[in-house]
PDB file of C-alpha atoms in Angstrom:
ATOM      1  CA  MET A 269      93.813  75.542 122.861  1.00  0.00           C
ATOM      2  CA  ALA A 270      92.705  74.747 126.358  1.00  0.00           C
ATOM      3  CA  VAL A 271      92.450  71.148 127.523  1.00  0.00           C
ATOM      4  CA  ILE A 272      88.814  71.754 128.431  1.00  0.00           C
ATOM      5  CA  GLU A 273      88.030  72.439 124.775  1.00  0.00           C
ATOM      6  CA  LEU A 274      89.416  69.047 123.741  1.00  0.00           C
ATOM      7  CA  MET A 275      87.130  67.177 126.111  1.00  0.00           C
ATOM      8  CA  ALA A 276      84.626  64.692 124.699  1.00  0.00           C
ATOM      9  CA  GLU A 277      83.338  61.348 125.931  1.00  0.00           C
ATOM     10  CA  GLU A 278      84.886  59.461 123.019  1.00  0.00           C
ATOM     11  CA  ILE A 279      88.432  60.413 124.048  1.00  0.00           C
ATOM     12  CA  VAL A 280      87.978  59.060 127.586  1.00  0.00           C
ATOM     13  CA  LYS A 281      88.227  55.410 128.619  1.00  0.00           C
ATOM     14  CA  THR A 282      87.562  54.122 132.101  1.00  0.00           C
ATOM     15  CA  PRO A 283      88.600  51.600 133.146  1.00  0.00           C
ATOM     16  CA  LEU A 284      91.567  50.803 130.913  1.00  0.00           C
ATOM     17  CA  THR A 285      92.049  47.079 130.364  1.00  0.00           C
ATOM     18  CA  SER A 286      95.849  47.094 129.993  1.00  0.00           C
ATOM     19  CA  GLN A 287      98.092  45.592 132.622  1.00  0.00           C
ATOM     20  CA  ASP A 288     101.492  46.973 131.628  1.00  0.00           C
ATOM     21  CA  LYS A 289     103.166  50.033 130.126  1.00  0.00           C
ATOM     22  CA  PRO A 290     103.490  48.972 126.474  1.00  0.00           C
ATOM     23  CA  ASP A 291      99.846  47.900 126.411  1.00  0.00           C
ATOM     24  CA  VAL A 292      98.572  51.058 128.048  1.00  0.00           C
ATOM     25  CA  LEU A 293     100.355  53.204 125.456  1.00  0.00           C
ATOM     26  CA  ARG A 294      98.731  51.154 122.704  1.00  0.00           C
ATOM     27  CA  GLU A 295      95.342  51.401 124.392  1.00  0.00           C
ATOM     28  CA  LEU A 296      95.621  55.194 124.725  1.00  0.00           C
ATOM     29  CA  VAL A 297      96.550  55.615 121.064  1.00  0.00           C
ATOM     30  CA  GLN A 298      93.699  53.269 120.161  1.00  0.00           C
ATOM     31  CA  ILE A 299      91.278  55.638 121.946  1.00  0.00           C
ATOM     32  CA  LEU A 300      92.351  58.386 119.527  1.00  0.00           C
ATOM     33  CA  MET A 301      92.023  55.996 116.611  1.00  0.00           C
ATOM     34  CA  ASP A 302      88.528  54.829 117.642  1.00  0.00           C
ATOM     35  CA  ALA A 303      87.430  58.428 118.181  1.00  0.00           C
ATOM     36  CA  GLY A 304      88.542  59.318 114.662  1.00  0.00           C
ATOM     37  CA  ARG A 305      91.133  61.781 115.943  1.00  0.00           C
ATOM     38  CA  ILE A 306      94.044  60.074 114.164  1.00  0.00           C
ATOM     39  CA  ASP A 307      94.348  57.822 111.140  1.00  0.00           C
ATOM     40  CA  ASN A 308      97.916  56.578 111.505  1.00  0.00           C
ATOM     41  CA  PHE A 309      98.063  54.394 114.610  1.00  0.00           C
ATOM     42  CA  ASP A 310     101.639  53.125 114.112  1.00  0.00           C
ATOM     43  CA  SER A 311     103.175  56.526 113.517  1.00  0.00           C
ATOM     44  CA  VAL A 312     101.568  58.084 116.605  1.00  0.00           C
ATOM     45  CA  LEU A 313     102.368  55.085 118.814  1.00  0.00           C
ATOM     46  CA  SER A 314     105.965  55.106 117.659  1.00  0.00           C
ATOM     47  CA  ALA A 315     106.339  58.833 118.493  1.00  0.00           C
ATOM     48  CA  VAL A 316     104.850  58.323 121.961  1.00  0.00           C
ATOM     49  CA  GLN A 317     106.998  55.235 122.644  1.00  0.00           C
ATOM     50  CA  GLU A 318     110.136  57.061 121.511  1.00  0.00           C
ATOM     51  CA  ARG A 319     109.508  59.791 124.098  1.00  0.00           C
ATOM     52  CA  GLU A 320     108.787  57.219 126.829  1.00  0.00           C
ATOM     53  CA  ASP A 321     112.028  55.423 125.992  1.00  0.00           C
ATOM     54  CA  GLN A 322     113.974  58.538 126.991  1.00  0.00           C
ATOM     55  CA  MET A 323     112.298  58.721 130.401  1.00  0.00           C
ATOM     56  CA  SER A 324     108.918  57.764 131.786  1.00  0.00           C
ATOM     57  CA  THR A 325     106.295  60.499 131.864  1.00  0.00           C
ATOM     58  CA  GLY A 326     104.834  58.815 134.947  1.00  0.00           C
ATOM     59  CA  LEU A 327     104.821  61.517 137.605  1.00  0.00           C
ATOM     60  CA  GLU A 328     104.308  61.344 141.335  1.00  0.00           C
ATOM     61  CA  GLY A 329     100.752  60.949 142.550  1.00  0.00           C
ATOM     62  CA  GLY A 330      99.603  58.286 140.080  1.00  0.00           C
ATOM     63  CA  ILE A 331      99.513  60.510 136.990  1.00  0.00           C
ATOM     64  CA  ALA A 332     101.260  60.079 133.643  1.00  0.00           C
ATOM     65  CA  VAL A 333     101.419  62.505 130.746  1.00  0.00           C
ATOM     66  CA  PRO A 334     102.707  60.582 127.715  1.00  0.00           C
ATOM     67  CA  HIS A 335     103.171  63.074 124.900  1.00  0.00           C
ATOM     68  CA  ALA A 336     104.796  63.455 121.515  1.00  0.00           C
ATOM     69  CA  LYS A 337     104.961  65.500 118.363  1.00  0.00           C
ATOM     70  CA  SER A 338     103.741  63.787 115.239  1.00  0.00           C
ATOM     71  CA  ALA A 339     103.287  64.959 111.688  1.00  0.00           C
ATOM     72  CA  SER A 340     100.353  62.519 111.515  1.00  0.00           C
ATOM     73  CA  VAL A 341      98.081  65.013 113.287  1.00  0.00           C
ATOM     74  CA  ASP A 342      97.067  68.472 112.145  1.00  0.00           C
ATOM     75  CA  SER A 343      96.007  69.781 115.535  1.00  0.00           C
ATOM     76  CA  LEU A 344      96.439  68.945 119.191  1.00  0.00           C
ATOM     77  CA  LYS A 345      94.839  65.606 120.194  1.00  0.00           C
ATOM     78  CA  MET A 346      94.217  64.275 123.680  1.00  0.00           C
ATOM     79  CA  ALA A 347      93.068  60.986 125.174  1.00  0.00           C
ATOM     80  CA  ILE A 348      92.397  60.258 128.835  1.00  0.00           C
ATOM     81  CA  GLY A 349      92.669  56.769 130.275  1.00  0.00           C
ATOM     82  CA  ILE A 350      91.882  55.759 133.825  1.00  0.00           C
ATOM     83  CA  ALA A 351      93.056  52.622 135.579  1.00  0.00           C
ATOM     84  CA  PRO A 352      91.621  52.681 139.131  1.00  0.00           C
ATOM     85  CA  ALA A 353      93.664  49.631 140.119  1.00  0.00           C
ATOM     86  CA  GLY A 354      96.894  51.217 138.866  1.00  0.00           C
ATOM     87  CA  ILE A 355      99.426  50.139 136.243  1.00  0.00           C
ATOM     88  CA  ASP A 356     103.214  49.992 136.583  1.00  0.00           C
ATOM     89  CA  PHE A 357     104.350  52.860 134.320  1.00  0.00           C
ATOM     90  CA  ASN A 358     107.879  53.282 135.758  1.00  0.00           C
ATOM     91  CA  ALA A 359     106.668  56.384 137.560  1.00  0.00           C
ATOM     92  CA  LEU A 360     109.124  58.667 139.365  1.00  0.00           C
ATOM     93  CA  ASP A 361     107.868  57.582 142.791  1.00  0.00           C
ATOM     94  CA  GLY A 362     107.650  53.908 141.828  1.00  0.00           C
ATOM     95  CA  ASN A 363     103.922  53.816 142.551  1.00  0.00           C
ATOM     96  CA  PRO A 364     101.294  52.518 140.116  1.00  0.00           C
ATOM     97  CA  THR A 365      99.802  55.055 137.707  1.00  0.00           C
ATOM     98  CA  LYS A 366      96.040  55.503 137.603  1.00  0.00           C
ATOM     99  CA  LEU A 367      95.409  58.575 135.479  1.00  0.00           C
ATOM    100  CA  PHE A 368      96.832  58.946 131.965  1.00  0.00           C
ATOM    101  CA  PHE A 369      96.704  62.054 129.774  1.00  0.00           C
ATOM    102  CA  LEU A 370      97.988  61.372 126.252  1.00  0.00           C
ATOM    103  CA  LEU A 371      98.788  64.443 124.162  1.00  0.00           C
ATOM    104  CA  VAL A 372      99.876  64.388 120.525  1.00  0.00           C
ATOM    105  CA  ALA A 373     100.571  67.601 118.650  1.00  0.00           C
ATOM    106  CA  PRO A 374     101.781  68.531 115.186  1.00  0.00           C
ATOM    107  CA  PRO A 375     105.398  69.725 115.090  1.00  0.00           C
ATOM    108  CA  ASP A 376     104.392  73.214 113.948  1.00  0.00           C
ATOM    109  CA  LYS A 377     102.047  73.956 116.848  1.00  0.00           C
ATOM    110  CA  ALA A 378     104.402  73.994 119.815  1.00  0.00           C
ATOM    111  CA  GLY A 379     102.612  76.878 121.559  1.00  0.00           C
ATOM    112  CA  PRO A 380      99.230  75.172 122.077  1.00  0.00           C
ATOM    113  CA  HIS A 381     101.024  71.903 122.953  1.00  0.00           C
ATOM    114  CA  VAL A 382     103.068  73.560 125.704  1.00  0.00           C
ATOM    115  CA  GLN A 383      99.967  75.354 126.971  1.00  0.00           C
ATOM    116  CA  ALA A 384      97.988  72.095 127.193  1.00  0.00           C
ATOM    117  CA  LEU A 385     100.829  70.302 128.996  1.00  0.00           C
ATOM    118  CA  ALA A 386     101.077  73.201 131.438  1.00  0.00           C
ATOM    119  CA  GLU A 387      97.335  72.976 132.125  1.00  0.00           C
ATOM    120  CA  ILE A 388      97.577  69.254 132.817  1.00  0.00           C
ATOM    121  CA  ALA A 389     100.557  69.850 135.123  1.00  0.00           C
ATOM    122  CA  LYS A 390      98.394  72.338 136.992  1.00  0.00           C
ATOM    123  CA  LEU A 391      95.456  69.903 137.226  1.00  0.00           C
ATOM    124  CA  ALA A 392      97.809  67.220 138.522  1.00  0.00           C
ATOM    125  CA  GLN A 393      98.611  69.404 141.511  1.00  0.00           C
ATOM    126  CA  SER A 394      95.109  68.929 142.879  1.00  0.00           C
ATOM    127  CA  LYS A 395      95.044  65.519 144.517  1.00  0.00           C
ATOM    128  CA  ALA A 396      91.326  65.814 145.284  1.00  0.00           C
ATOM    129  CA  PHE A 397      90.493  66.536 141.652  1.00  0.00           C
ATOM    130  CA  CYS A 398      92.646  63.647 140.392  1.00  0.00           C
ATOM    131  CA  ARG A 399      90.978  61.369 142.930  1.00  0.00           C
ATOM    132  CA  ALA A 400      87.571  62.439 141.634  1.00  0.00           C
ATOM    133  CA  LEU A 401      88.653  61.628 138.059  1.00  0.00           C
ATOM    134  CA  ILE A 402      90.013  58.220 139.082  1.00  0.00           C
ATOM    135  CA  ASN A 403      86.782  57.414 140.910  1.00  0.00           C
ATOM    136  CA  ALA A 404      84.534  58.541 138.060  1.00  0.00           C
ATOM    137  CA  GLU A 405      82.081  55.841 137.042  1.00  0.00           C
ATOM    138  CA  ASN A 406      82.181  56.520 133.321  1.00  0.00           C
ATOM    139  CA  ALA A 407      83.498  58.772 130.551  1.00  0.00           C
ATOM    140  CA  ALA A 408      80.564  61.161 130.868  1.00  0.00           C
ATOM    141  CA  GLU A 409      81.425  61.827 134.493  1.00  0.00           C
ATOM    142  CA  VAL A 410      85.070  62.494 133.584  1.00  0.00           C
ATOM    143  CA  VAL A 411      83.998  65.004 130.939  1.00  0.00           C
ATOM    144  CA  GLU A 412      81.646  66.641 133.427  1.00  0.00           C
ATOM    145  CA  LEU A 413      84.428  66.932 136.007  1.00  0.00           C
ATOM    146  CA  MET A 414      86.941  68.297 133.500  1.00  0.00           C
ATOM    147  CA  ARG A 415      84.479  70.864 132.224  1.00  0.00           C
ATOM    148  CA  GLY A 416      83.497  71.820 135.744  1.00  0.00           C
ATOM    149  CA  ASP A 417      79.808  71.410 134.919  1.00  0.00           C
TER     150      ASP A 417
ATOM    151  CA  MET B 477      87.103 109.812 117.189  1.00  0.00           C
ATOM    152  CA  SER B 478      89.358 107.036 115.937  1.00  0.00           C
ATOM    153  CA  THR B 479      89.174 103.604 117.617  1.00  0.00           C
ATOM    154  CA  ALA B 480      92.853 103.630 118.497  1.00  0.00           C
ATOM    155  CA  ASN B 481      96.163 105.061 117.387  1.00  0.00           C
ATOM    156  CA  LYS B 482      98.278 102.037 118.155  1.00  0.00           C
ATOM    157  CA  ILE B 483      96.825  98.528 118.096  1.00  0.00           C
ATOM    158  CA  LEU B 484      98.599  95.410 119.371  1.00  0.00           C
ATOM    159  CA  VAL B 485      97.369  91.963 118.387  1.00  0.00           C
ATOM    160  CA  TYR B 486      98.578  88.999 120.413  1.00  0.00           C
ATOM    161  CA  ILE B 487      99.396  85.900 118.355  1.00  0.00           C
ATOM    162  CA  ASP B 488      99.810  82.508 120.053  1.00  0.00           C
ATOM    163  CA  GLY B 489      99.613  80.000 117.224  1.00  0.00           C
ATOM    164  CA  THR B 490      95.894  79.289 117.616  1.00  0.00           C
ATOM    165  CA  GLU B 491      93.199  79.805 114.996  1.00  0.00           C
ATOM    166  CA  GLN B 492      91.564  82.245 117.391  1.00  0.00           C
ATOM    167  CA  SER B 493      94.641  84.469 117.385  1.00  0.00           C
ATOM    168  CA  VAL B 494      94.749  84.482 113.572  1.00  0.00           C
ATOM    169  CA  THR B 495      91.097  85.578 113.599  1.00  0.00           C
ATOM    170  CA  ALA B 496      92.070  88.316 116.053  1.00  0.00           C
ATOM    171  CA  ALA B 497      94.780  89.419 113.621  1.00  0.00           C
ATOM    172  CA  GLN B 498      92.255  89.631 110.763  1.00  0.00           C
ATOM    173  CA  TYR B 499      89.998  91.773 112.934  1.00  0.00           C
ATOM    174  CA  ALA B 500      92.918  93.970 114.010  1.00  0.00           C
ATOM    175  CA  ILE B 501      93.827  94.499 110.347  1.00  0.00           C
ATOM    176  CA  CYS B 502      90.255  95.668 109.652  1.00  0.00           C
ATOM    177  CA  LEU B 503      90.395  98.003 112.644  1.00  0.00           C
ATOM    178  CA  ALA B 504      93.782  99.397 111.615  1.00  0.00           C
ATOM    179  CA  SER B 505      92.469  99.975 108.131  1.00  0.00           C
ATOM    180  CA  ASP B 506      89.334 101.746 109.371  1.00  0.00           C
ATOM    181  CA  SER B 507      91.103 103.901 111.925  1.00  0.00           C
ATOM    182  CA  ARG B 508      94.470 104.294 110.174  1.00  0.00           C
ATOM    183  CA  ALA B 509      96.071 103.107 113.387  1.00  0.00           C
ATOM    184  CA  GLU B 510      99.571 101.710 113.657  1.00  0.00           C
ATOM    185  CA  LEU B 511      99.472  97.906 113.987  1.00  0.00           C
ATOM    186  CA  LEU B 512     101.806  95.691 115.995  1.00  0.00           C
ATOM    187  CA  ALA B 513     101.786  91.903 116.397  1.00  0.00           C
ATOM    188  CA  LEU B 514     103.385  90.027 119.306  1.00  0.00           C
ATOM    189  CA  TYR B 515     104.212  86.340 119.769  1.00  0.00           C
ATOM    190  CA  VAL B 516     105.551  85.283 123.157  1.00  0.00           C
ATOM    191  CA  ILE B 517     107.719  82.199 123.485  1.00  0.00           C
ATOM    192  CA  ASN B 518     106.364  80.965 126.784  1.00  0.00           C
ATOM    193  CA  THR B 519     109.646  80.005 128.442  1.00  0.00           C
ATOM    194  CA  ARG B 520     107.963  80.303 131.836  1.00  0.00           C
ATOM    195  CA  ALA B 521     105.579  77.424 131.041  1.00  0.00           C
ATOM    196  CA  MET B 522     108.457  75.333 129.713  1.00  0.00           C
ATOM    197  CA  GLU B 523     110.451  75.905 132.901  1.00  0.00           C
ATOM    198  CA  ASP B 524     107.389  74.821 134.905  1.00  0.00           C
ATOM    199  CA  LEU B 525     107.092  71.650 132.789  1.00  0.00           C
ATOM    200  CA  LEU B 526     110.762  70.898 133.395  1.00  0.00           C
ATOM    201  CA  LYS B 527     110.289  71.371 137.135  1.00  0.00           C
ATOM    202  CA  ALA B 528     107.214  69.110 137.060  1.00  0.00           C
ATOM    203  CA  GLN B 529     109.406  66.568 135.234  1.00  0.00           C
ATOM    204  CA  ILE B 530     106.981  66.385 132.323  1.00  0.00           C
ATOM    205  CA  PHE B 531     109.744  67.809 130.117  1.00  0.00           C
ATOM    206  CA  LEU B 532     113.282  66.543 129.840  1.00  0.00           C
ATOM    207  CA  GLN B 533     116.057  69.111 129.508  1.00  0.00           C
ATOM    208  CA  ASN B 534     116.619  68.272 125.835  1.00  0.00           C
ATOM    209  CA  GLU B 535     112.874  68.376 125.238  1.00  0.00           C
ATOM    210  CA  GLN B 536     112.672  71.875 126.694  1.00  0.00           C
ATOM    211  CA  VAL B 537     115.411  73.030 124.325  1.00  0.00           C
ATOM    212  CA  GLU B 538     113.662  71.346 121.394  1.00  0.00           C
ATOM    213  CA  TYR B 539     110.248  72.884 122.176  1.00  0.00           C
ATOM    214  CA  GLU B 540     111.829  76.284 122.671  1.00  0.00           C
ATOM    215  CA  ARG B 541     113.351  75.978 119.203  1.00  0.00           C
ATOM    216  CA  ASP B 542     109.951  74.893 117.819  1.00  0.00           C
ATOM    217  CA  MET B 543     108.284  77.892 119.406  1.00  0.00           C
ATOM    218  CA  GLU B 544     110.899  80.227 117.935  1.00  0.00           C
ATOM    219  CA  ALA B 545     110.082  78.798 114.520  1.00  0.00           C
ATOM    220  CA  ASP B 546     106.340  79.123 115.278  1.00  0.00           C
ATOM    221  CA  ALA B 547     106.859  82.772 116.248  1.00  0.00           C
ATOM    222  CA  GLU B 548     108.560  83.531 112.973  1.00  0.00           C
ATOM    223  CA  ARG B 549     106.019  81.571 110.910  1.00  0.00           C
ATOM    224  CA  TYR B 550     102.906  83.050 112.538  1.00  0.00           C
ATOM    225  CA  LEU B 551     104.234  86.602 112.567  1.00  0.00           C
ATOM    226  CA  ASN B 552     105.137  86.279 108.895  1.00  0.00           C
ATOM    227  CA  TYR B 553     101.706  84.873 108.136  1.00  0.00           C
ATOM    228  CA  VAL B 554      99.960  87.737 109.909  1.00  0.00           C
ATOM    229  CA  ASN B 555     102.250  90.159 108.107  1.00  0.00           C
ATOM    230  CA  GLU B 556     101.161  88.650 104.781  1.00  0.00           C
ATOM    231  CA  LEU B 557      97.499  88.975 105.795  1.00  0.00           C
ATOM    232  CA  ALA B 558      98.088  92.661 106.527  1.00  0.00           C
ATOM    233  CA  LEU B 559     100.100  93.342 103.380  1.00  0.00           C
ATOM    234  CA  LYS B 560      97.295  91.886 101.262  1.00  0.00           C
ATOM    235  CA  LYS B 561      95.100  94.672 102.601  1.00  0.00           C
ATOM    236  CA  GLY B 562      97.750  97.370 102.293  1.00  0.00           C
ATOM    237  CA  ILE B 563      98.470  97.505 106.015  1.00  0.00           C
ATOM    238  CA  SER B 564     101.934  97.251 107.510  1.00  0.00           C
ATOM    239  CA  ILE B 565     102.600  95.407 110.740  1.00  0.00           C
ATOM    240  CA  SER B 566     105.447  95.821 113.158  1.00  0.00           C
ATOM    241  CA  LYS B 567     106.402  92.262 114.210  1.00  0.00           C
ATOM    242  CA  HIS B 568     107.582  91.564 117.757  1.00  0.00           C
ATOM    243  CA  SER B 569     108.583  88.354 119.476  1.00  0.00           C
ATOM    244  CA  ALA B 570     109.550  88.012 123.119  1.00  0.00           C
ATOM    245  CA  ARG B 571     110.483  85.279 125.568  1.00  0.00           C
ATOM    246  CA  GLY B 572     109.193  84.833 129.091  1.00  0.00           C
ATOM    247  CA  SER B 573     105.844  84.971 130.814  1.00  0.00           C
ATOM    248  CA  VAL B 574     103.083  85.763 128.316  1.00  0.00           C
ATOM    249  CA  HIS B 575     101.070  88.285 130.305  1.00  0.00           C
ATOM    250  CA  LYS B 576     104.181  90.141 131.469  1.00  0.00           C
ATOM    251  CA  GLU B 577     105.582  90.452 127.946  1.00  0.00           C
ATOM    252  CA  ILE B 578     102.246  91.685 126.569  1.00  0.00           C
ATOM    253  CA  ASP B 579     102.009  94.241 129.370  1.00  0.00           C
ATOM    254  CA  LYS B 580     105.598  95.336 128.756  1.00  0.00           C
ATOM    255  CA  LEU B 581     105.112  95.907 125.032  1.00  0.00           C
ATOM    256  CA  VAL B 582     101.837  97.769 125.618  1.00  0.00           C
ATOM    257  CA  LYS B 583     103.640 100.133 127.969  1.00  0.00           C
ATOM    258  CA  ASP B 584     106.880 100.432 125.972  1.00  0.00           C
ATOM    259  CA  GLU B 585     105.084 101.196 122.708  1.00  0.00           C
ATOM    260  CA  GLY B 586     102.212 103.228 124.125  1.00  0.00           C
ATOM    261  CA  VAL B 587      99.639 100.804 122.709  1.00  0.00           C
ATOM    262  CA  ASP B 588      96.073 101.999 123.292  1.00  0.00           C
ATOM    263  CA  LEU B 589      94.162  98.879 122.172  1.00  0.00           C
ATOM    264  CA  LEU B 590      95.057  95.228 122.732  1.00  0.00           C
ATOM    265  CA  VAL B 591      93.276  92.762 120.436  1.00  0.00           C
ATOM    266  CA  MET B 592      93.138  89.097 121.446  1.00  0.00           C
ATOM    267  CA  GLY B 593      91.486  85.907 120.245  1.00  0.00           C
ATOM    268  CA  GLU B 594      88.558  84.322 122.030  1.00  0.00           C
ATOM    269  CA  LEU B 595      89.500  83.275 125.548  1.00  0.00           C
ATOM    270  CA  SER B 596      89.487  79.651 126.601  1.00  0.00           C
ATOM    271  CA  ARG B 597      86.709  78.362 128.785  1.00  0.00           C
ATOM    272  CA  ILE B 598      87.773  78.283 132.399  1.00  0.00           C
ATOM    273  CA  ARG B 599      86.715  75.909 135.141  1.00  0.00           C
ATOM    274  CA  SER B 600      87.294  78.062 138.170  1.00  0.00           C
ATOM    275  CA  ARG B 601      88.665  81.303 139.576  1.00  0.00           C
ATOM    276  CA  ARG B 602      91.931  79.437 139.946  1.00  0.00           C
ATOM    277  CA  ASP B 603      92.033  78.759 136.202  1.00  0.00           C
ATOM    278  CA  GLU B 604      91.283  82.394 135.586  1.00  0.00           C
ATOM    279  CA  PHE B 605      94.314  83.313 137.638  1.00  0.00           C
ATOM    280  CA  TYR B 606      96.572  80.918 135.730  1.00  0.00           C
ATOM    281  CA  ASP B 607      95.288  81.632 132.208  1.00  0.00           C
ATOM    282  CA  GLU B 608      97.881  83.842 130.529  1.00  0.00           C
ATOM    283  CA  SER B 609      95.393  85.582 128.217  1.00  0.00           C
ATOM    284  CA  GLU B 610      93.073  86.330 131.133  1.00  0.00           C
ATOM    285  CA  ARG B 611      95.964  87.727 133.098  1.00  0.00           C
ATOM    286  CA  ALA B 612      97.101  89.888 130.197  1.00  0.00           C
ATOM    287  CA  MET B 613      93.560  91.153 129.696  1.00  0.00           C
ATOM    288  CA  ARG B 614      93.374  92.193 133.335  1.00  0.00           C
ATOM    289  CA  SER B 615      96.867  93.616 133.703  1.00  0.00           C
ATOM    290  CA  VAL B 616      97.348  95.825 130.630  1.00  0.00           C
ATOM    291  CA  PRO B 617      96.614  99.522 131.150  1.00  0.00           C
ATOM    292  CA  CYS B 618      94.876  99.934 127.774  1.00  0.00           C
ATOM    293  CA  SER B 619      91.498  98.844 126.435  1.00  0.00           C
ATOM    294  CA  VAL B 620      91.172  95.204 125.363  1.00  0.00           C
ATOM    295  CA  LEU B 621      89.098  93.794 122.541  1.00  0.00           C
ATOM    296  CA  ILE B 622      88.290  90.070 122.502  1.00  0.00           C
ATOM    297  CA  VAL B 623      87.498  88.861 118.992  1.00  0.00           C
ATOM    298  CA  LYS B 624      84.765  86.237 118.477  1.00  0.00           C
ATOM    299  CA  ASP B 625      82.804  84.795 115.562  1.00  0.00           C
ATOM    300  CA  GLU B 626      85.500  83.544 113.190  1.00  0.00           C
ATOM    301  CA  ASP B 627      83.190  83.432 110.157  1.00  0.00           C
ATOM    302  CA  ALA B 628      81.963  87.009 110.514  1.00  0.00           C
ATOM    303  CA  VAL B 629      85.507  88.266 111.011  1.00  0.00           C
ATOM    304  CA  TYR B 630      86.726  86.345 107.973  1.00  0.00           C
ATOM    305  CA  ASP B 631      83.959  87.886 105.837  1.00  0.00           C
ATOM    306  CA  ARG B 632      84.811  91.333 107.121  1.00  0.00           C
ATOM    307  CA  TYR B 633      88.526  90.796 106.418  1.00  0.00           C
ATOM    308  CA  GLU B 634      87.824  89.445 102.923  1.00  0.00           C
ATOM    309  CA  ALA B 635      85.553  92.392 102.157  1.00  0.00           C
ATOM    310  CA  LEU B 636      88.289  94.846 103.079  1.00  0.00           C
ATOM    311  CA  VAL B 637      89.587  96.523  99.951  1.00  0.00           C
TER     312      VAL B 637
END
């Protein structure tokens, strides 16, 4: 399952309203909830928080990829959140994080999960593309950019 | 002329690859070809995720274990699909880079038709280069069949006696 095939306006939120890490995780999971992609908010949030507790998924360059396995989902789910002003996410370089990709996958679909994470890692290498996403005016523009339309 | 003597279907845990397996079973039945199924545990991608610091060391080990279990589960499932139609499948799992392992098995086993699920949409030539299925499709020396239309394939598989 390619990331591009998961794209839809309802899984994108820009700008995020959260100001700190715990809130941004909640807000990202809420995007999935509001979009009807999950029906167990607490279970998914707990799985994502548990992974973050081990080490932040905030990478260099203002990108974070919070992810987790959860039996609450039956297929790979993704939410994208954008915070143009940046949020302290305990990133590796200490800089504020602006672009968040949340991925939640069922435990028995490791292959597609790894593939999607690898695609996001690849996207994150393009600073110009990430900048374009961060500067997008709305969810529709993010979807357009991700799909390459 | 038969379609192929030795067919390899690539399974990656997606619905599309299961559809490809159903189609490959129909082809094997029609042409009496030998059928092989391959699942590749993409250790290359996991190493890249570790390097990018998206994965922790223990997470890499855990996902690798999950993918081993996936390989067994999906290959067994495809085997059951084949057995229901009186076809036997030779199950193969490998570890490494997906396109390289597909290419290797095609060459080692003398496969003359590779069957794969529908390819993902790509955004650019760069994506095309990085997409493992695309790379396999381009690198194998045999013919490649990309299976589409899940519903039609399901009907065809179900109709197979």
